[in-house]
Amino acid sequence: MALYSEHTGKKPLKYARNTVIIIVLLLFAIATIFPIYFMIISSFGDPVEAGAMNYTLFPTKISLESYKFFFDYSEYSLRWLLNSLIVASIVTVSNVVFASMAGYAFSKLRFKGRSVLFAILLVAMMIPYQVTQVPLYILIVNIFEIQNTYPALILPGIVTVYNIFLSKQFMSSIPGEILECAKIEGCNQFQIYLSIILPLSKTVLAVMAILTFMDSWNTFFWPLLVTNTMDMQTIQVGLKNFRFANTTYFAPMMAGATISALPMFILFFSLQKYFLRGVTVGAVKG
């Protein structure tokens, strides 16, 4: 803020600079919000005109028929949303629990091979996502034979290296004296983790929960690979059923996309204060 308001030069130069900054920020904001605006506006279109794919910035009329069409089109429309909710919720909870426990172990416990093991995890984090899909598919489908089930959708994302790294880095900043006092009071490692580490790590846990839920909810490629029936598809895969060779049910598809975005909006705004605190905590310490 200080960099923005303070300027030692002439006033016209200061106003010109501030005007340019405001225009650039507005352009970035419009570019960010426009896809969401277009999705919502398109969802209120008429499903009968869906094949025409009428791209208008301002709707001529508001209709909820596309939302009705979305739920009436397939008997599995609600099931797609439920599948996404189940998978994303379990993946989020498991990541928060396991990644925080691993982060605590790597940051506060001293054991043989800790540095080597953490270095291996960091190397694993640098492997591109696409490279691991083929061996993971062979493992899930050919060896475990659990394709088209919830475990097939959940197990690959049950805990990620990125979340372990994130929690480890945050927990390293917690003073060791607090843990020493807890040990003197007679707390064991699990009690320290549960009563001290977790309450002090609410910020990073909230950030972890938001990012993990969004990633799991929006995942398209993996659910497409391991599901072969409509009843096990997630909402992101289910939306592709509105597209055919000669036409696309554009407005109902946008209605489904709008509905699928609602849980992320609710989660983000409910944990917004923790998320913003997590973004700025490093800057304050720096």
CSV table of C-alpha atoms in Angstrom, one decimal, residues 140-141 146-153 223 225-233:
chain,number,residue,atom,x,y,z
A,140,ILE,CA,-5.8,-49.8,-9.7
A,141,VAL,CA,-7.3,-51.7,-12.6
A,146,ILE,CA,-11.1,-51.9,-7.9
A,147,GLN,CA,-12.0,-49.8,-11.0
A,148,ASN,CA,-15.4,-48.1,-11.0
A,149,THR,CA,-15.5,-47.9,-7.2
A,150,TYR,CA,-15.1,-45.2,-4.6
A,151,PRO,CA,-11.7,-46.5,-3.5
A,152,ALA,CA,-10.4,-46.2,-7.1
A,153,LEU,CA,-11.4,-42.5,-7.0
A,223,PRO,CA,-12.4,-40.2,-12.8
A,225,LEU,CA,-10.1,-43.2,-16.6
A,226,VAL,CA,-11.4,-45.4,-13.8
A,227,THR,CA,-15.2,-45.1,-14.2
A,228,ASN,CA,-17.1,-47.0,-16.9
A,229,THR,CA,-20.7,-46.5,-15.7
A,230,MET,CA,-22.7,-43.4,-15.4
A,231,ASP,CA,-23.7,-44.0,-11.8
A,232,MET,CA,-20.0,-43.8,-10.6
A,233,GLN,CA,-19.1,-40.7,-12.6
